[in-house]
Coordinates of C-alpha atoms in Angstrom, one line a residue:
Chain A
M118 CA 80.4 35.3 41.8
D119 CA 77.3 36.9 43.5
D120 CA 76.4 39.1 40.6
E121 CA 75.6 36.6 37.8
R122 CA 76.7 39.0 35.1
A123 CA 79.9 39.9 36.8
P124 CA 83.2 38.9 35.2
F125 CA 84.9 35.7 36.4
R126 CA 87.5 36.8 39.0
F127 CA 90.5 34.5 39.3
V128 CA 92.3 34.1 42.6
A129 CA 95.5 32.4 43.7
A130 CA 94.4 29.7 46.1
S131 CA 96.1 27.2 48.4
Y132 CA 95.9 26.0 51.9
V133 CA 97.6 25.5 55.2
V134 CA 97.4 22.0 56.9
L135 CA 96.6 22.0 60.6
I136 CA 97.5 18.8 62.4
R137 CA 94.7 17.9 64.7
P138 CA 95.2 16.0 68.0
E139 CA 92.8 13.2 67.1
R140 CA 94.3 9.9 66.0
A141 CA 92.6 6.6 64.9
W142 CA 94.4 3.4 65.8
T143 CA 91.4 1.2 64.9
L144 CA 88.3 1.3 62.7
S145 CA 86.3 2.0 65.8
D146 CA 88.5 5.1 66.5
L147 CA 88.0 6.2 62.9
T148 CA 84.3 6.0 63.3
D149 CA 84.5 8.1 66.4
G150 CA 86.8 10.6 64.6
L151 CA 84.4 10.9 61.7
R152 CA 81.6 11.7 64.0
T153 CA 83.5 14.5 65.8
C154 CA 86.0 15.9 63.3
S155 CA 85.4 19.3 61.9
D156 CA 84.1 20.0 58.4
A157 CA 87.5 21.3 57.5
S158 CA 89.0 18.0 58.5
L159 CA 86.5 16.0 56.5
F160 CA 87.2 18.3 53.5
H161 CA 90.9 17.8 53.8
H162 CA 90.7 14.0 53.7
T163 CA 88.2 13.8 50.9
F164 CA 88.1 16.9 48.6
Q165 CA 91.7 18.1 49.1
S166 CA 93.2 14.6 48.9
L167 CA 92.0 14.4 45.3
E168 CA 95.0 16.7 44.6
R169 CA 97.3 13.8 45.5
H170 CA 95.4 10.8 44.3
H171 CA 97.6 10.0 41.3
Y172 CA 100.2 8.7 43.8
T173 CA 97.9 6.5 45.8
R174 CA 95.4 3.8 44.9
F175 CA 92.5 5.7 46.3
S176 CA 91.8 9.4 46.4
S177 CA 90.2 9.4 49.8
D178 CA 92.6 9.5 52.7
F179 CA 90.2 7.4 54.7
A180 CA 90.1 4.7 52.0
Q181 CA 93.9 4.8 51.6
W182 CA 94.5 4.3 55.3
T183 CA 91.9 1.6 55.6
L184 CA 93.7 -0.3 52.8
A185 CA 97.4 0.4 53.7
A186 CA 97.2 0.4 57.5
C187 CA 94.2 -1.9 58.2
N188 CA 94.5 -4.3 55.3
A189 CA 90.7 -3.9 54.8
A190 CA 90.5 -3.8 51.0
P191 CA 86.7 -4.2 50.7
L192 CA 86.1 -1.4 53.1
A193 CA 88.7 0.7 51.4
E194 CA 86.9 0.2 48.0
H195 CA 83.6 1.1 49.6
L196 CA 85.0 4.3 51.2
A197 CA 86.7 5.2 47.9
S198 CA 83.4 4.8 46.1
V199 CA 81.9 7.6 48.2
D200 CA 82.1 10.2 45.4
V201 CA 82.4 13.8 46.7
R202 CA 80.5 14.9 43.6
D203 CA 77.4 13.5 45.1
F204 CA 77.5 15.7 48.2
V205 CA 76.8 19.4 48.7
S206 CA 76.8 19.2 52.5
F207 CA 79.4 17.9 54.9
E208 CA 76.8 16.2 57.1
D209 CA 75.7 14.0 54.2
L210 CA 79.3 13.2 53.3
R211 CA 80.0 12.4 56.9
R212 CA 77.0 10.1 57.2
A213 CA 77.9 8.2 54.0
L214 CA 81.5 7.5 55.2
Q215 CA 80.2 6.4 58.6
A216 CA 77.6 4.1 57.0
A217 CA 80.3 2.5 54.9
I218 CA 82.4 1.7 58.0
Q219 CA 79.4 0.6 60.0
S220 CA 78.4 -1.8 57.3
H221 CA 81.9 -3.3 57.3
L222 CA 81.9 -3.6 61.1
D223 CA 78.5 -5.2 61.1
A224 CA 79.8 -7.9 58.8
S225 CA 83.2 -8.2 60.6
P226 CA 82.8 -7.1 64.3
G227 CA 86.3 -8.2 65.2
A228 CA 87.7 -5.6 62.8
A229 CA 86.5 -2.7 65.0
T230 CA 89.2 -2.9 67.6
R231 CA 92.1 -4.5 65.6
N232 CA 95.1 -2.3 65.7
A233 CA 96.2 -0.7 62.4
F234 CA 99.9 -0.8 61.3
E235 CA 100.1 3.0 61.8
P236 CA 97.6 5.5 63.1
F237 CA 95.4 7.8 61.0
F238 CA 96.2 11.4 61.8
F239 CA 93.3 13.8 61.4
C240 CA 94.3 17.0 59.8
E241 CA 92.4 20.1 58.8
H242 CA 92.3 22.4 55.8
Q243 CA 92.7 26.1 56.2
S244 CA 92.1 27.8 52.9
V245 CA 94.1 30.8 51.7
E246 CA 92.9 32.9 48.7
V247 CA 94.2 36.1 47.4
P248 CA 93.0 38.1 44.4
I249 CA 95.4 38.2 41.5
G250 CA 93.7 41.0 39.6
M251 CA 92.9 38.9 36.6
Q252 CA 89.3 38.5 35.3
A253 CA 87.4 37.1 32.4
A254 CA 84.4 38.5 30.6
T255 CA 84.3 36.0 27.7
L256 CA 84.9 32.3 27.1
R257 CA 88.2 33.2 25.4
E258 CA 89.4 35.2 28.4
L259 CA 88.3 32.4 30.7
A260 CA 90.4 29.9 28.7
E261 CA 93.4 32.2 28.7
G262 CA 93.2 32.6 32.5
I263 CA 92.8 28.9 33.1
R264 CA 95.9 28.3 31.0
T265 CA 98.0 30.4 33.3
L266 CA 96.7 29.1 36.7
D267 CA 98.8 27.0 39.0
L268 CA 97.3 23.5 39.7
Q269 CA 96.2 24.2 43.3
T270 CA 94.1 27.1 42.0
I271 CA 92.6 24.8 39.4
H272 CA 91.8 22.4 42.2
H273 CA 90.2 25.3 44.1
H274 CA 88.0 26.5 41.2
F275 CA 87.1 23.1 39.8
I276 CA 86.9 20.7 42.8
N277 CA 86.8 22.5 46.1
S278 CA 84.2 24.9 44.7
R279 CA 81.6 22.2 44.7
I280 CA 81.1 22.2 48.5
R281 CA 81.7 26.0 48.7
L282 CA 78.9 26.6 46.1
Q283 CA 76.8 23.8 47.6
L284 CA 75.9 22.9 44.0
K285 CA 77.0 19.9 42.0
T286 CA 79.1 22.0 39.8
N287 CA 82.3 24.0 39.7
D288 CA 83.3 27.7 39.5
F289 CA 83.9 27.7 35.8
S290 CA 80.6 25.9 34.8
H291 CA 78.7 28.0 37.3
W292 CA 79.9 31.2 35.7
I293 CA 79.6 30.0 32.1
R294 CA 76.1 28.9 32.8
H295 CA 74.9 32.0 34.6
S296 CA 76.9 34.7 33.1
L297 CA 77.3 33.6 29.5
G298 CA 74.2 31.4 29.3
L299 CA 76.2 28.6 27.7
T300 CA 74.7 25.5 29.3
G301 CA 76.1 23.0 26.9
V302 CA 79.8 23.7 27.7
A303 CA 79.0 24.1 31.4
Q304 CA 77.5 20.7 31.4
R305 CA 80.5 19.2 29.5
L306 CA 82.8 20.6 32.2
D307 CA 80.6 19.2 34.9
R308 CA 81.0 15.7 33.4
I309 CA 84.8 15.7 33.4
D310 CA 85.9 12.9 35.7
I311 CA 87.9 14.5 38.5
Y312 CA 88.8 11.1 39.9
M313 CA 90.5 9.7 36.8
N314 CA 92.5 12.8 35.8
T315 CA 95.6 14.5 37.2
L316 CA 95.1 18.2 37.7
E317 CA 97.2 18.9 34.6
D318 CA 94.9 16.5 32.6
L319 CA 92.0 18.3 34.1
R320 CA 93.2 21.6 32.8
R321 CA 93.7 20.1 29.4
E322 CA 90.2 18.7 29.3
I323 CA 88.7 21.9 30.6
L324 CA 90.5 23.9 27.9
S325 CA 89.6 21.4 25.2
S326 CA 85.9 21.7 26.1
I327 CA 86.0 25.5 26.1
R328 CA 87.9 25.6 22.8
S329 CA 85.5 23.3 21.2
E330 CA 82.7 25.6 22.2
M331 CA 84.6 28.6 20.9
H332 CA 85.1 27.0 17.5
A333 CA 81.6 25.6 17.2
Chain B
M250 CA 139.0 12.6 47.4
I251 CA 138.3 16.0 45.9
V252 CA 137.6 16.0 42.2
D253 CA 139.5 18.6 40.3
R254 CA 137.0 19.6 37.6
A255 CA 133.6 20.7 38.8
A256 CA 130.6 21.5 36.6
A257 CA 130.0 25.1 35.7
P258 CA 130.1 27.4 38.8
T259 CA 126.8 28.9 39.9
R260 CA 125.8 32.3 41.2
S261 CA 123.2 32.5 44.0
P262 CA 119.9 31.7 42.3
S263 CA 117.1 34.3 42.3
F264 CA 113.4 33.5 42.5
G265 CA 112.9 33.7 38.7
D266 CA 115.6 31.0 38.2
Y267 CA 113.1 28.4 39.5
A268 CA 110.7 29.0 36.6
P269 CA 112.1 26.3 34.3
I270 CA 111.7 23.8 37.2
I271 CA 108.3 24.6 38.7
G272 CA 106.8 26.6 35.9
T273 CA 105.7 30.2 35.6
A274 CA 102.1 29.5 36.9
D275 CA 103.5 28.3 40.3
L276 CA 105.9 31.2 40.4
A277 CA 103.0 33.7 39.7
A278 CA 100.9 32.1 42.5
I279 CA 103.8 32.5 45.0
R280 CA 104.2 36.1 44.0
A281 CA 100.5 36.7 44.5
F282 CA 100.7 35.2 48.0
A283 CA 103.7 37.5 48.8
R284 CA 102.0 40.7 47.5
P285 CA 99.8 41.3 50.6
L286 CA 102.8 40.7 52.9
R287 CA 105.1 43.3 51.3
Q288 CA 105.0 45.7 54.2
T289 CA 105.9 42.9 56.7
T290 CA 109.2 41.7 57.9
A291 CA 110.4 38.4 59.3
T292 CA 113.2 37.0 61.4
M293 CA 114.4 33.4 61.3
V294 CA 116.5 32.2 64.2
N295 CA 118.4 29.0 64.5
S296 CA 121.6 27.8 66.1
T297 CA 124.1 27.4 63.2
A298 CA 124.9 29.3 60.0
V299 CA 126.6 26.3 58.3
G300 CA 126.0 22.6 58.3
G301 CA 122.8 20.7 58.6
S302 CA 119.6 20.8 56.6
V303 CA 118.1 23.8 58.6
A304 CA 121.0 26.1 57.7
E305 CA 120.8 24.8 54.1
I306 CA 117.1 25.7 53.9
L307 CA 117.5 29.1 55.5
N308 CA 120.4 29.9 53.2
R309 CA 118.0 29.9 50.3
L310 CA 114.7 30.8 52.0
V311 CA 115.8 34.0 53.5
P312 CA 117.0 35.7 50.3
L313 CA 114.0 34.4 48.4
M314 CA 111.6 35.9 51.0
T315 CA 113.5 39.2 50.9
E316 CA 113.4 39.2 47.1
L317 CA 109.6 38.8 47.2
G318 CA 109.3 41.9 49.5
I319 CA 109.2 40.4 53.0
E320 CA 112.4 41.8 54.4
T321 CA 113.8 38.7 56.2
R322 CA 116.7 38.5 58.7
W323 CA 118.5 35.4 59.7
E324 CA 119.9 35.4 63.3
V325 CA 122.1 32.7 64.7
L326 CA 122.2 31.9 68.3
T327 CA 125.6 32.3 70.0
G328 CA 126.8 30.1 72.8
G329 CA 129.8 28.3 74.0
D330 CA 130.7 24.7 73.5
D331 CA 129.2 23.8 76.9
F332 CA 125.8 25.2 75.7
F333 CA 125.9 23.1 72.5
V334 CA 126.7 20.0 74.5
V335 CA 123.5 20.6 76.5
T336 CA 121.4 21.3 73.4
K337 CA 122.8 18.2 71.6
A338 CA 121.8 16.2 74.7
F339 CA 118.4 17.8 74.6
Q340 CA 118.0 17.1 70.9
N341 CA 118.9 13.4 71.3
A342 CA 116.5 13.1 74.3
L343 CA 113.7 14.8 72.4
Q344 CA 114.1 12.1 69.7
G345 CA 113.8 9.3 72.2
G346 CA 117.4 8.9 73.3
A347 CA 118.8 8.4 76.8
F348 CA 119.2 11.5 79.0
E349 CA 121.6 11.9 81.9
P350 CA 121.7 15.6 82.7
R351 CA 124.3 17.5 84.8
A352 CA 122.8 19.7 87.5
D353 CA 123.6 23.0 85.8
W354 CA 122.3 22.1 82.3
F355 CA 118.9 23.6 82.5
D356 CA 120.2 26.8 84.0
L357 CA 122.9 27.0 81.3
F358 CA 120.2 26.6 78.6
L359 CA 118.2 29.5 80.1
A360 CA 121.2 31.7 80.7
V361 CA 122.4 31.4 77.1
N362 CA 119.0 32.0 75.7
D363 CA 118.6 35.0 78.0
E364 CA 121.9 36.5 76.7
N365 CA 120.8 36.1 73.2
R366 CA 117.4 37.6 73.9
R367 CA 119.1 40.7 75.2
R368 CA 121.4 40.8 72.2
L369 CA 118.8 40.3 69.5
V370 CA 116.1 42.6 68.3
F371 CA 112.7 41.2 67.6
D372 CA 110.8 44.0 66.0
D373 CA 109.6 42.1 62.9
T374 CA 106.1 41.0 62.0
F375 CA 107.0 37.3 62.1
V376 CA 109.5 35.5 64.2
V377 CA 110.3 31.9 63.3
V378 CA 112.4 30.0 65.8
H379 CA 114.0 26.7 64.5
D380 CA 114.5 23.7 66.7
P381 CA 115.0 23.6 70.5
Q382 CA 118.2 25.5 71.0
P383 CA 116.7 29.0 70.8
L384 CA 113.3 28.0 72.3
A385 CA 113.5 30.3 75.3
L386 CA 113.8 33.3 73.1
V387 CA 110.0 33.3 73.1
E388 CA 110.2 35.1 76.4
A389 CA 110.8 38.2 74.3
R390 CA 107.3 38.1 72.9
A391 CA 106.0 39.8 76.0
L392 CA 107.7 43.0 74.7
V393 CA 106.8 42.9 71.0
R394 CA 103.7 42.2 68.9
A395 CA 105.2 39.8 66.4
H396 CA 103.6 36.5 65.4
W397 CA 105.9 33.8 66.9
L398 CA 106.2 30.3 65.3
W399 CA 108.3 27.4 66.4
R400 CA 109.6 25.3 63.5
C401 CA 110.5 21.8 64.9
H402 CA 112.6 19.8 62.5
L403 CA 112.8 16.9 65.0
D404 CA 110.6 13.8 65.5
L405 CA 109.0 14.7 68.9
S406 CA 106.8 11.6 69.1
R407 CA 108.8 10.0 71.9
P408 CA 110.5 12.7 73.9
H409 CA 112.3 12.1 77.1
P410 CA 109.8 13.2 79.8
D411 CA 112.3 15.4 81.8
V412 CA 113.5 17.4 78.8
W413 CA 110.0 17.7 77.4
A414 CA 108.6 18.9 80.7
F415 CA 111.2 21.6 80.8
L416 CA 110.8 22.7 77.2
R417 CA 107.1 22.3 76.7
P418 CA 106.1 25.6 78.5
F419 CA 108.3 27.5 76.0
V420 CA 106.8 25.7 73.0
E421 CA 103.2 26.5 74.2
R422 CA 104.0 30.2 74.3
F423 CA 104.3 30.4 70.5
D424 CA 101.3 31.3 68.3
G425 CA 101.8 28.0 66.5
T426 CA 104.2 25.2 65.9
I427 CA 105.3 23.6 62.6
F428 CA 106.1 19.9 62.2
S429 CA 107.5 17.9 59.3
S430 CA 105.0 15.1 59.8
P431 CA 101.8 14.5 61.8
S432 CA 103.5 11.6 63.4
F433 CA 106.3 13.8 64.8
T434 CA 103.9 15.9 67.0
Q435 CA 102.9 16.1 70.7
Q436 CA 99.5 17.2 72.1
L437 CA 100.0 20.9 72.5
G438 CA 97.8 23.9 73.5
N439 CA 98.6 25.9 70.3
P440 CA 98.0 25.1 66.6
Q441 CA 100.3 22.6 64.9
Y442 CA 100.9 23.1 61.2
L443 CA 102.3 20.6 58.7
M444 CA 105.3 21.7 56.6
Y445 CA 107.6 19.3 54.8
P446 CA 111.3 20.1 54.7
T447 CA 112.6 20.7 51.2
I448 CA 115.6 20.5 49.0
D449 CA 116.9 23.2 46.7
P450 CA 117.0 22.0 43.1
L451 CA 119.5 24.7 42.1
A452 CA 122.0 23.9 44.9
D453 CA 125.2 22.1 44.1
K454 CA 123.9 19.1 45.8
N455 CA 120.9 18.8 43.5
R456 CA 121.5 20.8 40.3
E457 CA 121.9 19.2 36.9
L458 CA 125.5 18.0 36.2
E459 CA 127.3 17.3 32.9
P460 CA 127.5 13.5 32.3
E461 CA 131.2 13.9 31.8
F462 CA 131.5 15.4 35.3
V463 CA 129.5 12.5 36.8
Q464 CA 131.7 10.0 35.0
S465 CA 134.9 11.7 36.3
V466 CA 133.7 11.6 39.9
V467 CA 132.8 7.9 39.6
E468 CA 136.2 7.1 38.1
K469 CA 138.0 9.3 40.6
F470 CA 136.7 7.1 43.4
G471 CA 137.6 3.9 41.6
I472 CA 134.0 2.8 40.9
D473 CA 133.3 0.9 37.8
P474 CA 130.9 3.0 35.7
D475 CA 129.9 0.0 33.6
R476 CA 128.5 -2.1 36.5
P477 CA 125.4 -1.4 38.6
I478 CA 126.0 0.9 41.6
V479 CA 124.0 0.7 44.8
T480 CA 124.6 3.8 47.0
Q481 CA 123.7 5.0 50.5
V482 CA 124.5 8.6 51.2
S483 CA 124.5 9.4 55.0
R484 CA 126.9 10.2 57.8
F485 CA 128.5 7.2 59.5
D486 CA 126.0 6.8 62.2
R487 CA 124.6 3.6 63.8
L488 CA 121.0 4.8 63.2
K489 CA 121.7 5.0 59.4
D490 CA 122.6 1.3 59.6
P491 CA 125.6 1.2 57.2
L492 CA 126.5 -2.3 58.4
G493 CA 123.0 -3.4 57.6
V494 CA 123.4 -1.9 54.1
I495 CA 126.6 -4.0 53.7
Q496 CA 124.7 -7.1 54.7
A497 CA 121.8 -6.3 52.3
Y498 CA 124.3 -5.7 49.5
R499 CA 126.0 -9.1 50.2
L500 CA 122.6 -10.9 50.1
A501 CA 121.7 -9.1 46.9
R502 CA 125.2 -9.8 45.4
R503 CA 124.6 -13.5 45.6
F504 CA 122.2 -13.2 42.7
A505 CA 123.0 -9.8 41.0
D506 CA 126.3 -8.2 40.1
C507 CA 126.7 -4.8 41.8
Q508 CA 129.0 -2.5 43.7
L509 CA 128.2 -0.7 46.9
V510 CA 129.0 2.9 47.7
L511 CA 128.7 4.2 51.2
A512 CA 129.3 8.0 51.0
G513 CA 129.2 10.2 54.1
G514 CA 131.4 12.1 56.4
G515 CA 131.4 14.6 59.2
S516 CA 132.8 12.2 61.7
S517 CA 136.0 14.1 62.8
D518 CA 134.3 15.8 65.8
D519 CA 132.1 12.9 66.6
P520 CA 133.8 10.0 68.4
E521 CA 130.8 7.7 67.8
G522 CA 130.9 8.5 64.1
E523 CA 134.6 7.7 63.9
L524 CA 134.0 4.4 65.6
M525 CA 131.2 3.6 63.2
L526 CA 133.4 4.5 60.2
R527 CA 136.1 2.2 61.4
E528 CA 133.5 -0.6 61.8
V529 CA 132.2 0.0 58.3
Q530 CA 135.7 0.1 56.9
E531 CA 136.5 -3.2 58.6
A532 CA 133.3 -4.8 57.4
A533 CA 134.1 -3.7 53.8
S534 CA 137.8 -4.3 53.8
R535 CA 137.9 -7.6 52.0
D536 CA 135.5 -6.6 49.2
P537 CA 137.0 -4.3 46.5
D538 CA 133.4 -3.6 45.3
I539 CA 132.5 -1.8 48.5
H540 CA 133.6 1.8 48.3
V541 CA 133.5 3.6 51.7
L542 CA 133.9 7.3 51.0
N543 CA 134.5 9.6 53.9
L544 CA 133.9 12.9 52.2
P545 CA 134.5 16.4 53.6
P546 CA 131.4 18.5 54.2
W547 CA 131.9 20.7 51.1
S548 CA 131.6 17.7 48.8
H549 CA 128.1 18.6 47.5
L550 CA 129.0 18.2 43.8
E551 CA 130.6 14.8 44.4
I552 CA 127.5 13.6 46.4
N553 CA 125.3 14.9 43.6
A554 CA 127.4 13.0 41.0
L555 CA 127.4 9.8 43.0
Q556 CA 123.6 9.8 43.4
R557 CA 123.2 10.5 39.7
A558 CA 125.5 7.6 38.8
S559 CA 123.7 5.2 41.0
T560 CA 121.5 2.3 39.7
V561 CA 119.7 2.1 43.1
V562 CA 119.9 4.5 46.0
V563 CA 119.3 3.0 49.5
Q564 CA 118.4 4.7 52.8
K565 CA 118.2 1.9 55.3
S566 CA 117.9 4.0 58.4
L567 CA 116.8 2.4 61.7
R568 CA 115.5 5.8 62.8
E569 CA 115.2 8.9 60.8
G570 CA 114.1 12.5 61.0
F571 CA 112.7 13.4 57.7
G572 CA 115.5 11.9 55.7
L573 CA 116.0 14.5 52.9
T574 CA 118.7 12.4 51.2
V575 CA 115.7 10.4 49.9
S576 CA 114.2 13.4 48.2
E577 CA 117.7 14.3 46.8
A578 CA 117.9 10.8 45.2
L579 CA 114.2 10.9 44.0
W580 CA 114.8 14.4 42.5
K581 CA 117.6 12.9 40.4
G582 CA 115.1 10.2 39.1
R583 CA 116.9 7.4 41.0
P584 CA 114.9 4.4 42.2
V585 CA 115.0 4.3 46.0
V586 CA 114.9 1.4 48.5
A587 CA 114.3 2.9 52.0
S588 CA 113.2 1.9 55.5
A589 CA 109.7 2.9 56.5
V590 CA 110.8 5.1 59.3
G591 CA 110.5 8.8 60.3
G592 CA 109.5 11.0 57.3
I593 CA 110.6 8.5 54.7
P594 CA 107.1 7.2 54.0
S595 CA 106.0 10.7 53.1
Q596 CA 108.6 10.7 50.3
V597 CA 108.6 7.0 49.3
I598 CA 105.1 5.8 48.5
H599 CA 105.6 2.1 48.2
K600 CA 105.6 0.8 44.7
V601 CA 104.8 4.3 43.4
T602 CA 107.8 6.5 44.1
G603 CA 110.1 3.8 45.5
L604 CA 110.2 0.7 47.6
L605 CA 109.8 0.6 51.4
V606 CA 111.5 -2.1 53.5
H607 CA 111.5 -3.2 57.1
S608 CA 114.6 -5.4 57.3
I609 CA 118.0 -6.2 55.8
E610 CA 116.5 -9.1 53.9
G611 CA 113.7 -6.8 52.6
A612 CA 116.3 -4.3 51.4
A613 CA 118.3 -7.1 49.7
Y614 CA 115.3 -8.4 48.0
Q615 CA 114.2 -5.0 46.7
I616 CA 117.7 -4.1 45.5
R617 CA 117.7 -7.3 43.5
Y618 CA 114.3 -6.6 42.2
L619 CA 115.2 -3.2 40.9
L620 CA 118.5 -4.4 39.4
A621 CA 116.6 -7.1 37.5
N622 CA 113.8 -4.8 36.4
P623 CA 115.2 -1.6 35.0
G624 CA 111.8 -0.6 33.5
V625 CA 110.2 -0.6 37.0
A626 CA 113.2 1.2 38.4
R627 CA 112.9 3.9 35.7
R628 CA 109.1 4.3 36.4
L629 CA 109.7 4.6 40.1
G630 CA 112.4 7.2 39.5
E631 CA 110.2 9.2 37.2
N632 CA 107.3 9.2 39.7
G633 CA 109.7 10.0 42.5
H634 CA 111.1 13.0 40.6
Q635 CA 107.5 14.3 40.1
H636 CA 106.6 13.7 43.7
V637 CA 109.5 15.8 44.9
K638 CA 108.7 18.5 42.3
E639 CA 105.2 18.7 43.7
N640 CA 106.0 18.6 47.4
F641 CA 109.6 18.8 48.5
L642 CA 111.3 21.7 46.7
I643 CA 112.4 24.9 48.4
T644 CA 109.7 26.9 46.5
H645 CA 107.1 24.9 48.4
N646 CA 108.7 25.8 51.7
L647 CA 108.6 29.5 50.6
K648 CA 104.9 29.2 49.6
R649 CA 104.0 27.4 52.9
Y650 CA 105.6 30.2 55.0
L651 CA 103.8 32.8 53.0
L652 CA 100.4 31.0 53.4
L653 CA 101.0 30.7 57.1
F654 CA 102.0 34.4 57.4
L655 CA 98.9 35.3 55.5
R656 CA 96.7 33.3 57.9
L657 CA 98.4 34.5 61.0
S658 CA 98.2 38.2 60.0
G659 CA 94.7 38.0 58.7
K660 CA 95.8 39.2 55.3
A661 CA 94.1 36.4 53.3

């Protein structure tokens, strides 16, 4: 991706989950954990958890735990509304999550030390990528490649890429914009709602946008 | 108890046979992860070749890894009955049970591990030791340059302090440990990885069956196929709470017609299990709608058929490891009512892939709810099937090992 005219190189991507020793039994513990946890941990509980969100009410692990284990629905909704698309740095994301909890605790100080039904277990994301020898030089080849990718790799290229690129975009849009010069379709891909789609829906929407451009 | 006519016999599945289940894209990704590991080899070590979920997983995992180019051996620890009495006691103690050791137990554990260490060859790139029985084999790592992993299938959250103090130094000599849930871990000096246990969708216990075969199994056991069937599949063990299941069934039965099937087995060499079975039979004796099926260990097809025939599957354990019978039921699209213990909440997401309960009354209420709401039951079953497909199939286990091997060897 460094050479803007280079072909798009697909990878197979997934991850290993490392269980961290940190636990949160209260919202106060969660605040402490958020202050000290690694970027990889923050990533796992926000960006990576989007992979599983169609099974839970909220896509953020922090929001889900706050709801299910602390019975703090307003805070859960607040944490869930912290949209990863708005952040290109972990520090900003970390501050936004901490601010949401602090605001809740300011309003309900007693909630800080109330024990949750079950602890929050901090985990960490360790990414694994291997080249698969497939590349695209045209929009058609890009679509063909996306069609054959597994869903974790779609997640890698379309969602996880945002923090990797440190841009409010994804691998596909980035390449389309800079290598093919097609800003319209790149923008349409950027507007796809990653929160309201399953990964398979996401693939369909991406392909639909690309095909519309190809047939325009 | 054995049904005469089974569904079509199967050959041992190859990797490509999973394509219709998980899709060619996932298969291609797994192949891509295996490619950089082709010159590597692995050894899996556990304490039994048959019986139990670890042996079931290794039975499929080892050939699949080898097929993908990672030559994998499966070694089984050898030891006398006295050794396995010790390791059974260790296992119970590690999961929070009582522990009253004899003076020679720790020495016997070390001696048997030492004999096996001298018998076995560890010249592979990766060595994965399963569960506590072969833990002390890690002493061999001083001689070889393999990456050593300990795969703990137990819930270690409340270990007996004496056993844990003895075993912990061995655990910390591994390059990493693997647990089935973050809640099962201990604070350790080496990295702890998360890996769910899995089921094999092509095994006799889980593969698709002809409806006629399912019907024949149900009829063979005297179960009425035209009335709702509530089933719990588990060995007759107090921690699986079969008596609690009977109570829940009786509470539910006051308002909803149903039959109860308690299918399990493996109690012949377990005095406690035999006692539990007798108590269950006694509790069920005056109700012709309770079917207590003490099945032999090779009854995989029958268990599969009973799960598929069930209207609701229950897993009302008091304590549980991961509880893979839940995934087996979900895979078959059955609505599940299960206790929120052990690894069950990873499989049953309340009101999404099943219903979690905390009491006999709760179980009864949710059984009634599902019997009265077949649309909800169907939706939970469909979600449950998808959840298992995405997380708890043997192909995920394979992928997770490959990813871990790639990380450990620096090949990714």
